[in-house]
Amino acid sequence: MTPASFTARGWDRLRLRQSPHMRNLAAETEFTTSHFVQPLFFVDGLTAPDGRETIPGLGDDNTRCNERALVETVARDLDAGVRHFLLFAVPAEKRGTLDTSHVTRAVRAIKGAFGDRLCLWVDVCLCSSTTHGHCAVLDAKGGIALGPTLEALAAYAVAAADAGADGVSPSDMMDGRTAHLRAALDAAGHVRVPVMSYSTKFASKFYGPFRAAADSSPQHGDRAHYQIDVRARVDAIQSSVRCAEEGADLLMVKPGMTSIDLIRPIAEATGKLVGAYQVSGEYAGLRALAREGLVDVDAALVETWHVFRRAGAAYIITYGARRAAALGWPVR
Ligand code: PBG
């Protein structure tokens, strides 16, 4: 019998070579629509418009979707050249316990409709599900209960993979979660499912519009005791190194625009592909400038995406991914 740990290592070079979309994303010497990742927001139980479909500041092209709207949106995005999607699934109500049925339904809706025409990455975090809005299970004193948190994250990732997700993307910033997810996925038979880790994620003011859309604002305190301090360069790089050692297939800096200096150092320290997440506040900032008549939003987006590339980003997660083809990137 091959030991489980050896099996996991054996797949490390193979996961990103499996499908044309994965290979296109990992092809670093050209940049096409396959290098852009489009976030999607699924809100369970959204039957009638609730007045909050549009995500504050992101413009009407970024909406909170029910299952039907999700499928319609993805169909349009595929036509526009998008190949990679990052799904945020928000439960109908926060029960405090981890229920992943909404994740399963959203993944099945998309993969059932489009199959291998796209790669679906699922954001793995607890902050949309917990009553307190933190990314962890808390203990009686309000501190992080790391063991139960890792178990819950692993269950979330396995549920997403069981439903057909092509990859999982832990965004919680708990210590050891990449290794824990990898082990849980392997144990459940998902040795082929890659992990795109939010490996260098700062505590940032630029997540505001996202938290409104994902119903994930902390009800008390902030996320400074698990997300990285913007002043801490060594911590920022080591956090990605640790994720790489734990088996992450893809690394990421976030917020992208304010982490531009770290992309190349992380890539060199780890030998891994590093992406940049242009987060909701950064994207909304450009939209706000455009509303004031101070900037052409498309030209500004193109500029920021070129800068991500110049800085060494292997892929870009942006709310404007669906505009990349129209803005000149070849569709692949
Ligand atoms: C959940 C999560 C957040 C984002 C992605 N996943 C918010 C947070 O950490 O508070 C932010 C994305 C964005 O602002 O566009 N943990």
mmCIF file of C-alpha atoms and ligand atoms in Angstrom:
data_model
loop_
_atom_site.group_PDB
_atom_site.id
_atom_site.type_symbol
_atom_site.label_atom_id
_atom_site.label_comp_id
_atom_site.label_asym_id
_atom_site.label_seq_id
_atom_site.Cartn_x
_atom_site.Cartn_y
_atom_site.Cartn_z
ATOM 1 C CA MET A 1 0.000 0.000 0.000
ATOM 2 C CA THR A 2 1.217 3.471 -0.807
ATOM 3 C CA PRO A 3 1.158 5.690 2.287
ATOM 4 C CA ALA A 4 -1.434 8.487 2.073
ATOM 5 C CA SER A 5 1.188 11.206 2.453
ATOM 6 C CA PHE A 6 3.129 9.857 -0.528
ATOM 7 C CA THR A 7 -0.029 9.767 -2.645
ATOM 8 C CA ALA A 8 -0.701 13.403 -1.818
ATOM 9 C CA ARG A 9 2.837 14.445 -2.744
ATOM 10 C CA GLY A 10 2.559 12.418 -5.937
ATOM 11 C CA TRP A 11 -0.311 14.578 -7.168
ATOM 12 C CA ASP A 12 1.325 17.896 -6.427
ATOM 13 C CA ARG A 13 2.759 18.320 -9.924
ATOM 14 C CA LEU A 14 -0.299 16.863 -11.647
ATOM 15 C CA ARG A 15 -3.284 18.760 -10.229
ATOM 16 C CA LEU A 16 -2.833 21.851 -12.366
ATOM 17 C CA ARG A 17 -2.166 19.833 -15.552
ATOM 18 C CA GLN A 18 -5.470 18.005 -15.579
ATOM 19 C CA SER A 19 -7.704 20.045 -17.858
ATOM 20 C CA PRO A 20 -7.198 22.641 -20.605
ATOM 21 C CA HIS A 21 -8.529 25.375 -18.276
ATOM 22 C CA MET A 22 -6.124 24.431 -15.483
ATOM 23 C CA ARG A 23 -3.194 24.264 -17.919
ATOM 24 C CA ASN A 24 -4.159 27.610 -19.443
ATOM 25 C CA LEU A 25 -4.274 29.239 -16.006
ATOM 26 C CA ALA A 26 -0.880 27.800 -15.124
ATOM 27 C CA ALA A 27 0.666 28.869 -18.451
ATOM 28 C CA GLU A 28 2.607 31.874 -17.242
ATOM 29 C CA THR A 29 4.302 33.085 -20.408
ATOM 30 C CA GLU A 30 1.112 34.232 -22.084
ATOM 31 C CA PHE A 31 -1.817 36.051 -20.535
ATOM 32 C CA THR A 32 -5.353 35.324 -21.693
ATOM 33 C CA THR A 33 -8.876 35.339 -20.278
ATOM 34 C CA SER A 34 -7.934 32.050 -18.565
ATOM 35 C CA HIS A 35 -5.715 34.063 -16.225
ATOM 36 C CA PHE A 36 -8.652 36.039 -14.851
ATOM 37 C CA VAL A 37 -10.942 34.685 -12.146
ATOM 38 C CA GLN A 38 -14.487 36.037 -11.807
ATOM 39 C CA PRO A 39 -16.016 36.099 -8.300
ATOM 40 C CA LEU A 40 -19.694 35.094 -8.009
ATOM 41 C CA PHE A 41 -22.032 35.633 -5.054
ATOM 42 C CA PHE A 42 -24.702 33.030 -4.433
ATOM 43 C CA VAL A 43 -27.252 33.973 -1.781
ATOM 44 C CA ASP A 44 -29.422 31.055 -0.766
ATOM 45 C CA GLY A 45 -33.154 31.647 -0.608
ATOM 46 C CA LEU A 46 -33.109 34.858 -2.629
ATOM 47 C CA THR A 47 -36.497 34.436 -4.300
ATOM 48 C CA ALA A 48 -37.612 37.994 -4.885
ATOM 49 C CA PRO A 49 -35.404 41.032 -5.333
ATOM 50 C CA ASP A 50 -34.379 42.212 -1.844
ATOM 51 C CA GLY A 51 -33.016 45.569 -2.945
ATOM 52 C CA ARG A 52 -29.485 44.371 -2.320
ATOM 53 C CA GLU A 53 -28.809 42.557 -5.577
ATOM 54 C CA THR A 54 -26.202 45.068 -6.566
ATOM 55 C CA ILE A 55 -23.052 44.932 -4.502
ATOM 56 C CA PRO A 56 -22.341 48.400 -3.103
ATOM 57 C CA GLY A 57 -19.820 50.184 -5.272
ATOM 58 C CA LEU A 58 -19.200 47.355 -7.693
ATOM 59 C CA GLY A 59 -21.680 48.431 -10.356
ATOM 60 C CA ASP A 60 -24.682 46.502 -11.642
ATOM 61 C CA ASP A 61 -22.559 43.871 -13.326
ATOM 62 C CA ASN A 62 -21.682 42.318 -9.954
ATOM 63 C CA THR A 63 -24.808 40.991 -8.324
ATOM 64 C CA ARG A 64 -25.979 38.704 -5.549
ATOM 65 C CA CYS A 65 -27.564 35.729 -7.290
ATOM 66 C CA ASN A 66 -30.045 32.982 -6.571
ATOM 67 C CA GLU A 67 -29.564 29.669 -8.407
ATOM 68 C CA ARG A 68 -31.269 30.803 -11.592
ATOM 69 C CA ALA A 69 -29.429 34.126 -11.745
ATOM 70 C CA LEU A 70 -26.170 32.292 -11.059
ATOM 71 C CA VAL A 71 -26.611 30.063 -14.099
ATOM 72 C CA GLU A 72 -27.676 32.988 -16.291
ATOM 73 C CA THR A 73 -24.691 35.037 -15.166
ATOM 74 C CA VAL A 74 -22.212 32.217 -15.782
ATOM 75 C CA ALA A 75 -23.690 31.580 -19.243
ATOM 76 C CA ARG A 76 -23.089 35.232 -20.173
ATOM 77 C CA ASP A 77 -19.602 35.174 -18.639
ATOM 78 C CA LEU A 78 -18.614 32.068 -20.579
ATOM 79 C CA ASP A 79 -19.643 33.824 -23.781
ATOM 80 C CA ALA A 80 -17.487 36.750 -22.684
ATOM 81 C CA GLY A 81 -14.456 34.452 -22.338
ATOM 82 C CA VAL A 82 -14.380 33.846 -18.576
ATOM 83 C CA ARG A 83 -13.047 30.364 -17.756
ATOM 84 C CA HIS A 84 -12.380 30.518 -13.989
ATOM 85 C CA PHE A 85 -14.957 31.431 -11.350
ATOM 86 C CA LEU A 86 -14.627 31.874 -7.585
ATOM 87 C CA LEU A 87 -17.868 31.118 -5.792
ATOM 88 C CA PHE A 88 -18.935 32.736 -2.513
ATOM 89 C CA ALA A 89 -21.957 30.959 -1.090
ATOM 90 C CA VAL A 90 -24.033 32.766 1.526
ATOM 91 C CA PRO A 91 -26.563 30.721 3.551
ATOM 92 C CA ALA A 92 -30.178 31.868 3.912
ATOM 93 C CA GLU A 93 -29.813 32.224 7.664
ATOM 94 C CA LYS A 94 -26.944 32.040 10.093
ATOM 95 C CA ARG A 95 -27.505 29.058 12.340
ATOM 96 C CA GLY A 96 -24.097 29.010 13.945
ATOM 97 C CA THR A 97 -23.634 25.377 12.956
ATOM 98 C CA LEU A 98 -21.993 24.556 9.675
ATOM 99 C CA ASP A 99 -24.527 23.685 7.037
ATOM 100 C CA THR A 100 -23.052 23.214 3.590
ATOM 101 C CA SER A 101 -26.226 22.345 1.689
ATOM 102 C CA HIS A 102 -26.319 25.770 0.018
ATOM 103 C CA VAL A 103 -22.724 25.303 -1.187
ATOM 104 C CA THR A 104 -23.618 21.928 -2.630
ATOM 105 C CA ARG A 105 -26.646 23.322 -4.452
ATOM 106 C CA ALA A 106 -24.765 26.274 -5.917
ATOM 107 C CA VAL A 107 -21.885 24.105 -7.135
ATOM 108 C CA ARG A 108 -24.265 21.539 -8.624
ATOM 109 C CA ALA A 109 -26.246 24.275 -10.379
ATOM 110 C CA ILE A 110 -23.135 25.619 -12.102
ATOM 111 C CA LYS A 111 -21.290 22.367 -12.791
ATOM 112 C CA GLY A 112 -24.534 20.659 -13.794
ATOM 113 C CA ALA A 113 -25.208 23.339 -16.395
ATOM 114 C CA PHE A 114 -21.682 23.876 -17.715
ATOM 115 C CA GLY A 115 -19.498 20.901 -16.708
ATOM 116 C CA ASP A 116 -15.950 21.118 -17.973
ATOM 117 C CA ARG A 117 -16.507 24.318 -19.936
ATOM 118 C CA LEU A 118 -15.291 26.141 -16.832
ATOM 119 C CA CYS A 119 -13.282 25.738 -13.646
ATOM 120 C CA LEU A 120 -15.218 26.444 -10.477
ATOM 121 C CA TRP A 121 -13.197 27.390 -7.413
ATOM 122 C CA VAL A 122 -15.105 27.545 -4.146
ATOM 123 C CA ASP A 123 -14.145 30.036 -1.446
ATOM 124 C CA VAL A 124 -13.887 28.151 1.836
ATOM 125 C CA CYS A 125 -14.593 30.246 4.922
ATOM 126 C CA LEU A 126 -16.996 30.376 7.856
ATOM 127 C CA CYS A 127 -17.672 34.127 8.143
ATOM 128 C CA SER A 128 -20.901 34.052 6.100
ATOM 129 C CA SER A 129 -22.254 31.226 8.269
ATOM 130 C CA THR A 130 -21.261 32.186 11.810
ATOM 131 C CA THR A 131 -23.618 34.365 13.886
ATOM 132 C CA HIS A 132 -20.667 36.519 15.008
ATOM 133 C CA GLY A 133 -19.264 36.963 11.497
ATOM 134 C CA HIS A 134 -15.754 35.770 12.289
ATOM 135 C CA CYS A 135 -13.920 33.338 10.014
ATOM 136 C CA ALA A 136 -13.522 30.829 12.852
ATOM 137 C CA VAL A 137 -15.433 28.836 15.434
ATOM 138 C CA LEU A 138 -15.010 30.752 18.696
ATOM 139 C CA ASP A 139 -14.605 29.307 22.173
ATOM 140 C CA ALA A 140 -16.533 30.412 25.272
ATOM 141 C CA LYS A 141 -14.154 33.330 25.827
ATOM 142 C CA GLY A 142 -14.492 34.531 22.240
ATOM 143 C CA GLY A 143 -11.064 33.244 21.170
ATOM 144 C CA ILE A 144 -10.383 31.109 18.104
ATOM 145 C CA ALA A 145 -11.137 27.414 18.668
ATOM 146 C CA LEU A 146 -8.573 26.200 16.146
ATOM 147 C CA GLY A 147 -9.335 22.470 16.146
ATOM 148 C CA PRO A 148 -13.092 22.808 15.568
ATOM 149 C CA THR A 149 -12.422 25.581 13.023
ATOM 150 C CA LEU A 150 -10.109 23.370 10.955
ATOM 151 C CA GLU A 151 -12.648 20.542 11.111
ATOM 152 C CA ALA A 152 -15.429 22.852 9.896
ATOM 153 C CA LEU A 153 -13.282 24.253 7.080
ATOM 154 C CA ALA A 154 -12.295 20.758 5.991
ATOM 155 C CA ALA A 155 -15.951 19.655 5.976
ATOM 156 C CA TYR A 156 -16.796 22.719 3.855
ATOM 157 C CA ALA A 157 -14.019 21.956 1.346
ATOM 158 C CA VAL A 158 -14.944 18.293 1.080
ATOM 159 C CA ALA A 159 -18.635 19.192 0.571
ATOM 160 C CA ALA A 160 -17.640 21.539 -2.259
ATOM 161 C CA ALA A 161 -15.446 18.881 -3.873
ATOM 162 C CA ASP A 162 -18.137 16.209 -3.421
ATOM 163 C CA ALA A 163 -20.550 18.501 -5.265
ATOM 164 C CA GLY A 164 -18.118 18.826 -8.170
ATOM 165 C CA ALA A 165 -15.969 21.892 -7.455
ATOM 166 C CA ASP A 166 -12.789 21.967 -9.531
ATOM 167 C CA GLY A 167 -10.774 23.626 -6.764
ATOM 168 C CA VAL A 168 -11.095 25.060 -3.264
ATOM 169 C CA SER A 169 -9.877 28.367 -1.945
ATOM 170 C CA PRO A 170 -9.484 28.800 1.827
ATOM 171 C CA SER A 171 -9.754 32.484 2.803
ATOM 172 C CA ASP A 172 -10.020 32.178 6.593
ATOM 173 C CA MET A 173 -6.301 32.623 7.498
ATOM 174 C CA MET A 174 -6.309 30.017 10.256
ATOM 175 C CA ASP A 175 -2.949 28.396 10.971
ATOM 176 C CA GLY A 176 -2.500 25.019 9.347
ATOM 177 C CA ARG A 177 -5.665 25.059 7.287
ATOM 178 C CA THR A 178 -4.016 24.303 3.952
ATOM 179 C CA ALA A 179 -2.465 21.073 5.260
ATOM 180 C CA HIS A 180 -5.711 20.191 6.995
ATOM 181 C CA LEU A 181 -7.773 20.749 3.844
ATOM 182 C CA ARG A 182 -5.291 18.812 1.699
ATOM 183 C CA ALA A 183 -5.397 15.856 4.064
ATOM 184 C CA ALA A 184 -9.202 15.929 4.280
ATOM 185 C CA LEU A 185 -9.587 16.164 0.494
ATOM 186 C CA ASP A 186 -7.149 13.288 -0.032
ATOM 187 C CA ALA A 187 -8.889 11.157 2.592
ATOM 188 C CA ALA A 188 -12.200 11.770 0.802
ATOM 189 C CA GLY A 189 -10.693 10.676 -2.514
ATOM 190 C CA HIS A 190 -10.261 14.191 -3.941
ATOM 191 C CA VAL A 191 -6.527 13.927 -4.583
ATOM 192 C CA ARG A 192 -6.978 15.755 -7.888
ATOM 193 C CA VAL A 193 -8.683 18.852 -6.444
ATOM 194 C CA PRO A 194 -6.204 21.748 -6.148
ATOM 195 C CA VAL A 195 -6.034 24.243 -3.301
ATOM 196 C CA MET A 196 -5.764 27.933 -4.225
ATOM 197 C CA SER A 197 -4.818 29.378 -0.858
ATOM 198 C CA TYR A 198 -5.379 32.954 0.205
ATOM 199 C CA SER A 199 -1.825 32.606 1.439
ATOM 200 C CA THR A 200 -0.901 36.235 2.117
ATOM 201 C CA LYS A 201 -4.078 37.973 3.206
ATOM 202 C CA PHE A 202 -3.875 41.206 5.139
ATOM 203 C CA ALA A 203 -6.280 42.699 7.645
ATOM 204 C CA SER A 204 -7.610 45.427 5.362
ATOM 205 C CA LYS A 205 -10.168 48.191 5.106
ATOM 206 C CA PHE A 206 -10.598 47.348 1.427
ATOM 207 C CA TYR A 207 -12.976 44.408 2.025
ATOM 208 C CA GLY A 208 -15.950 46.628 2.901
ATOM 209 C CA PRO A 209 -18.213 46.108 -0.140
ATOM 210 C CA PHE A 210 -17.561 42.361 -0.053
ATOM 211 C CA ARG A 211 -18.621 42.045 3.564
ATOM 212 C CA ALA A 212 -21.881 43.827 2.800
ATOM 213 C CA ALA A 213 -22.516 41.425 -0.100
ATOM 214 C CA ALA A 214 -21.517 38.273 1.790
ATOM 215 C CA ASP A 215 -23.170 39.277 5.084
ATOM 216 C CA SER A 216 -19.851 38.599 6.752
ATOM 217 C CA SER A 217 -18.947 41.646 8.848
ATOM 218 C CA PRO A 218 -17.658 40.718 12.294
ATOM 219 C CA GLN A 219 -20.284 41.613 14.899
ATOM 220 C CA HIS A 220 -17.577 42.383 17.461
ATOM 221 C CA GLY A 221 -13.881 43.143 17.142
ATOM 222 C CA ASP A 222 -12.014 42.834 13.864
ATOM 223 C CA ARG A 223 -9.950 40.239 12.013
ATOM 224 C CA ALA A 224 -6.548 41.530 13.152
ATOM 225 C CA HIS A 225 -5.903 38.463 15.304
ATOM 226 C CA TYR A 226 -5.875 36.170 12.274
ATOM 227 C CA GLN A 227 -5.306 38.281 9.158
ATOM 228 C CA ILE A 228 -1.806 39.724 8.557
ATOM 229 C CA ASP A 229 -0.740 43.173 9.781
ATOM 230 C CA VAL A 230 0.097 45.346 6.735
ATOM 231 C CA ARG A 231 3.340 46.420 8.381
ATOM 232 C CA ALA A 232 4.614 42.861 8.768
ATOM 233 C CA ARG A 233 6.610 41.940 5.660
ATOM 234 C CA VAL A 234 8.295 38.839 7.079
ATOM 235 C CA ASP A 235 5.008 37.486 8.389
ATOM 236 C CA ALA A 236 3.421 38.184 4.991
ATOM 237 C CA ILE A 237 6.046 36.222 3.076
ATOM 238 C CA GLN A 238 6.305 33.405 5.623
ATOM 239 C CA SER A 239 2.543 32.969 5.593
ATOM 240 C CA SER A 240 2.738 32.084 1.889
ATOM 241 C CA VAL A 241 5.845 29.933 2.404
ATOM 242 C CA ARG A 242 3.939 27.978 5.042
ATOM 243 C CA CYS A 243 0.948 27.462 2.724
ATOM 244 C CA ALA A 244 3.299 26.281 -0.024
ATOM 245 C CA GLU A 245 4.930 23.783 2.348
ATOM 246 C CA GLU A 246 1.493 22.594 3.433
ATOM 247 C CA GLY A 247 0.627 21.704 -0.143
ATOM 248 C CA ALA A 248 -1.094 24.758 -1.679
ATOM 249 C CA ASP A 249 -1.120 24.471 -5.471
ATOM 250 C CA LEU A 250 -1.628 28.208 -6.039
ATOM 251 C CA LEU A 251 -0.747 31.131 -3.773
ATOM 252 C CA MET A 252 -2.301 34.588 -3.607
ATOM 253 C CA VAL A 253 -1.751 38.086 -2.251
ATOM 254 C CA LYS A 254 -4.724 40.124 -1.071
ATOM 255 C CA PRO A 255 -5.565 43.000 -1.347
ATOM 256 C CA GLY A 256 -3.746 42.806 -4.668
ATOM 257 C CA MET A 257 -3.056 46.465 -5.340
ATOM 258 C CA THR A 258 -1.582 47.141 -1.915
ATOM 259 C CA SER A 259 0.482 43.910 -1.936
ATOM 260 C CA ILE A 260 2.134 44.395 -5.308
ATOM 261 C CA ASP A 261 5.629 44.464 -3.785
ATOM 262 C CA LEU A 262 5.237 40.968 -2.330
ATOM 263 C CA ILE A 263 4.283 38.962 -5.404
ATOM 264 C CA ARG A 264 7.786 38.359 -6.745
ATOM 265 C CA PRO A 265 9.438 37.752 -3.355
ATOM 266 C CA ILE A 266 6.787 35.135 -2.583
ATOM 267 C CA ALA A 267 7.125 33.502 -5.992
ATOM 268 C CA GLU A 268 10.901 33.332 -5.534
ATOM 269 C CA ALA A 269 10.709 32.058 -1.962
ATOM 270 C CA THR A 270 8.244 29.298 -2.815
ATOM 271 C CA GLY A 271 8.694 28.440 -6.497
ATOM 272 C CA LYS A 272 4.893 28.574 -6.779
ATOM 273 C CA LEU A 273 2.501 30.589 -8.926
ATOM 274 C CA VAL A 274 1.239 33.653 -7.071
ATOM 275 C CA GLY A 275 -1.996 35.417 -8.006
ATOM 276 C CA ALA A 276 -3.354 38.810 -6.985
ATOM 277 C CA TYR A 277 -6.894 39.472 -5.747
ATOM 278 C CA GLN A 278 -8.082 42.957 -6.714
ATOM 279 C CA VAL A 279 -10.530 43.184 -3.824
ATOM 280 C CA SER A 280 -13.953 44.778 -3.585
ATOM 281 C CA GLY A 281 -12.761 48.071 -2.073
ATOM 282 C CA GLU A 282 -10.039 48.460 -4.688
ATOM 283 C CA TYR A 283 -12.449 47.747 -7.521
ATOM 284 C CA ALA A 284 -15.166 49.948 -6.019
ATOM 285 C CA GLY A 285 -12.604 52.724 -5.629
ATOM 286 C CA LEU A 286 -12.040 52.790 -9.388
ATOM 287 C CA ARG A 287 -15.801 52.764 -9.990
ATOM 288 C CA ALA A 288 -16.220 55.670 -7.563
ATOM 289 C CA LEU A 289 -13.580 57.700 -9.409
ATOM 290 C CA ALA A 290 -15.400 56.982 -12.653
ATOM 291 C CA ARG A 291 -18.718 58.124 -11.161
ATOM 292 C CA GLU A 292 -17.038 61.399 -10.226
ATOM 293 C CA GLY A 293 -15.932 61.730 -13.848
ATOM 294 C CA LEU A 294 -12.296 61.543 -12.787
ATOM 295 C CA VAL A 295 -11.243 58.389 -14.588
ATOM 296 C CA ASP A 296 -12.235 56.074 -17.419
ATOM 297 C CA VAL A 297 -12.953 52.869 -15.510
ATOM 298 C CA ASP A 298 -11.967 50.473 -18.290
ATOM 299 C CA ALA A 299 -8.684 52.243 -18.971
ATOM 300 C CA ALA A 300 -7.947 52.323 -15.249
ATOM 301 C CA LEU A 301 -8.705 48.603 -14.896
ATOM 302 C CA VAL A 302 -6.428 47.769 -17.811
ATOM 303 C CA GLU A 303 -3.665 49.795 -16.167
ATOM 304 C CA THR A 304 -3.996 47.970 -12.850
ATOM 305 C CA TRP A 305 -4.038 44.564 -14.577
ATOM 306 C CA HIS A 306 -0.849 45.389 -16.482
ATOM 307 C CA VAL A 307 0.739 46.383 -13.186
ATOM 308 C CA PHE A 308 -0.267 43.040 -11.625
ATOM 309 C CA ARG A 309 1.444 41.293 -14.534
ATOM 310 C CA ARG A 310 4.523 43.498 -14.309
ATOM 311 C CA ALA A 311 4.753 42.639 -10.621
ATOM 312 C CA GLY A 312 4.722 38.938 -11.498
ATOM 313 C CA ALA A 313 1.113 37.893 -10.820
ATOM 314 C CA ALA A 314 0.397 34.524 -12.429
ATOM 315 C CA TYR A 315 -3.368 35.113 -12.324
ATOM 316 C CA ILE A 316 -5.769 37.891 -11.308
ATOM 317 C CA ILE A 317 -8.996 37.618 -9.347
ATOM 318 C CA THR A 318 -11.082 40.682 -10.176
ATOM 319 C CA TYR A 319 -14.745 41.688 -10.276
ATOM 320 C CA GLY A 320 -13.994 42.899 -13.804
ATOM 321 C CA ALA A 321 -12.791 39.514 -15.156
ATOM 322 C CA ARG A 322 -15.835 39.419 -17.415
ATOM 323 C CA ARG A 323 -14.569 42.597 -19.157
ATOM 324 C CA ALA A 324 -11.096 41.196 -19.923
ATOM 325 C CA ALA A 325 -11.906 39.958 -23.426
ATOM 326 C CA ALA A 326 -13.616 43.210 -24.392
ATOM 327 C CA LEU A 327 -10.588 45.060 -23.025
ATOM 328 C CA GLY A 328 -8.207 43.196 -25.301
ATOM 329 C CA TRP A 329 -7.118 39.936 -23.675
ATOM 330 C CA PRO A 330 -7.271 36.909 -25.983
ATOM 331 C CA VAL A 331 -9.956 34.360 -25.153
ATOM 332 C CA ARG A 332 -8.612 30.949 -24.265
HETATM 333 C C1 PBG B 1 -13.888 35.830 3.621
HETATM 334 C C2 PBG B 1 -13.408 36.681 2.501
HETATM 335 C C3 PBG B 1 -13.274 38.083 2.451
HETATM 336 C C4 PBG B 1 -12.893 38.385 1.151
HETATM 337 C C5 PBG B 1 -12.764 37.172 0.453
HETATM 338 N N1 PBG B 1 -13.073 36.143 1.304
HETATM 339 C C6 PBG B 1 -13.555 39.118 3.460
HETATM 340 C C7 PBG B 1 -12.795 39.180 4.726
HETATM 341 O O1 PBG B 1 -11.802 38.483 4.933
HETATM 342 O O2 PBG B 1 -13.216 39.950 5.574
HETATM 343 C C8 PBG B 1 -12.699 39.769 0.600
HETATM 344 C C9 PBG B 1 -12.914 39.909 -0.882
HETATM 345 C C10 PBG B 1 -13.101 41.315 -1.343
HETATM 346 O O3 PBG B 1 -13.104 42.300 -0.585
HETATM 347 O O4 PBG B 1 -13.289 41.470 -2.560
HETATM 348 N N2 PBG B 1 -13.029 35.560 4.637
#
